[in-house]
Amino acid sequence: MTNTDTADAAGTAAQIESLARAGSQIVRVTVNNEESAAAVPAIVDRLEDMAVRVPIIGDFHYNGHLLLTRYPACARALAKYRINPGNVGGKRRDENFRAIIEIALVNDKPVRIGVNWGSLDQNLLTEMMDTNASLPAPRDTRAVVLDAMVESALQSAALAEATGMSHDRIVLSAKVSGVQELIAVYRELATRGDYALHLGLTEAGIGSKGIVASTACTCCLRVATRLVVSSPLRTTSALVAGAPAAHGTKSSPHRDAVKQLYVHNDALVGRVMAQLGDDDVLMVISDHGFSSFRRGVNLNSWLRQQGYLVLKEGADPGAEWLRDVDWPATRAYCLGLTGMFLNIEGREASGSLPPGAEATRLKAEIIGKLNGLRDAARNEVGIREVFDTSSLYAGPYLENAPDLLIGYNAGYRTSWDCATGVVDGPVFEDNVKAWSGDHCIDPRLVPGVFFCNRKIDARDPSLIDIAPTALRLFGVEPPSYMDGRPFAVAI
């Protein structure tokens, strides 16, 4: 969180830049008056000029419904709204809260709904206190307050959903200052729902005291509430050595975590094999491998440079989801992790490219330019080969596939900006996020693994062969329309 006056756009942007360069992946700013609300778009613009794209979260109290209504540019510029429903008015609290949710819906923004002692629904707290007092053995007052925080958060989330907010766009937070109390509150929240949770250990302290307290809460809750779910491949993908984000990790106490995880899982396979019967078949499979992700490639930027993608006059090239693309003048675009699409007439909403021979010629032209595309800054090949999906796939759903699949070289992948439809920025740039490994590259570079406790008759089994093989092992003949062919397993 910044500690500047948000109305000081230059000073706040400079502090956010420093936080981002130091590793902050999300930054909160206070939006408490009209001056700060008016400054938010300027802050975001300054960050864009500095090539800093960290999400900015607006922290609202008491007057958030008014500020977001009066300053729509602020509502659009923020990445998420941080609100405490108990702090948005007395008798009109629900009405004001709904107003914020409606603005979030218009701007497609998620909301973080927070509760603490100062922002509790006082009517709810009074009712729960009265009920507790009538019990033969009343509970401790603090325990009732914690229960009220859970209930208040869930009721606010329910109101947000009733107003139209999607379940997966809601984040709940309960601000508690005690480690044990925080763990108890979040365990209860996790038990009673599956909302995303933002851990709110308030007044944790600075230095080692704050680090120890925050780490204790995070570790306990990761295990107890399943806030983080990992698998060996996912863990590997986020911890690839040599990536820009891996700087300084050689001295980390978790530097051997991936190796330890594989040792653990290898032992697990051993225990399973020890329990197998004479006729049992064990297969250990991954659908792909992994490679490092050091450099991102923004092919929307490349398409724009080559004249295949055009923006509207006065457009914001940093807008996400191809928002300001001039579609009648655009012939190709990228969205997602490996696909490039042609703007085909009759298929796309504003298609400009006739299907047939002209589209085929354009695909060949783009393939010729992208095959072997070099990253001049690293003197490396960033793209090995581009594939025409019409020659790869067949069937009734071919039209749903991208027109071209990009076979990135090891160490390269679609940039984060390109994946979300941003056109601005360099074609090649460092990936500085912690997610420093990936598999969305040339599939020949990241083959999956296949282990079986019995011999098979296939020299090069494919992933799509596994399902029909499993069916045949269970005595079920695979249907003719199923992709893949069963291979024989020695029994």
Coordinates of N, CA and C in Angstrom, one line a residue, residues 333 340-351 398-403:
Y333 N -5.2 -11.2 -35.5 CA -5.0 -10.8 -34.1 C -4.7 -12.0 -33.2
M340 N -3.3 -17.6 -33.1 CA -3.5 -16.4 -33.9 C -4.7 -16.7 -34.7
F341 N -5.5 -15.7 -34.8 CA -6.8 -15.8 -35.6 C -6.8 -14.8 -36.7
L342 N -7.4 -15.2 -37.8 CA -7.6 -14.3 -38.9 C -9.0 -13.7 -38.8
N343 N -9.1 -12.5 -39.2 CA -10.4 -11.7 -39.1 C -11.3 -12.1 -40.3
I344 N -11.8 -13.3 -40.3 CA -12.5 -13.8 -41.4 C -13.9 -13.3 -41.5
E345 N -14.3 -12.9 -42.7 CA -15.7 -12.5 -42.9 C -16.7 -13.6 -42.7
G346 N -17.8 -13.3 -42.0 CA -18.8 -14.3 -41.8 C -18.5 -15.2 -40.6
R347 N -17.3 -15.2 -40.0 CA -17.0 -15.9 -38.8 C -16.8 -14.9 -37.7
E348 N -16.0 -13.9 -37.9 CA -15.8 -12.9 -36.9 C -16.9 -11.8 -36.9
A349 N -17.2 -11.2 -35.8 CA -18.2 -10.2 -35.7 C -18.0 -9.1 -36.7
S350 N -16.8 -8.6 -36.9 CA -16.5 -7.5 -37.9 C -15.4 -8.0 -38.8
G351 N -15.6 -9.2 -39.4 CA -14.6 -9.8 -40.3 C -14.3 -8.9 -41.5
L398 N -13.3 -27.9 -36.1 CA -12.1 -27.3 -36.6 C -12.2 -25.8 -36.6
E399 N -13.4 -25.3 -37.0 CA -13.6 -23.8 -37.1 C -13.4 -23.1 -35.7
N400 N -13.5 -23.9 -34.6 CA -13.3 -23.3 -33.3 C -11.8 -23.1 -32.9
A401 N -10.9 -23.7 -33.7 CA -9.5 -23.7 -33.4 C -8.9 -22.4 -33.9
P402 N -7.8 -21.9 -33.4 CA -7.1 -20.8 -34.0 C -6.7 -21.1 -35.4
D403 N -6.5 -20.1 -36.2 CA -6.1 -20.4 -37.6 C -4.6 -20.8 -37.6

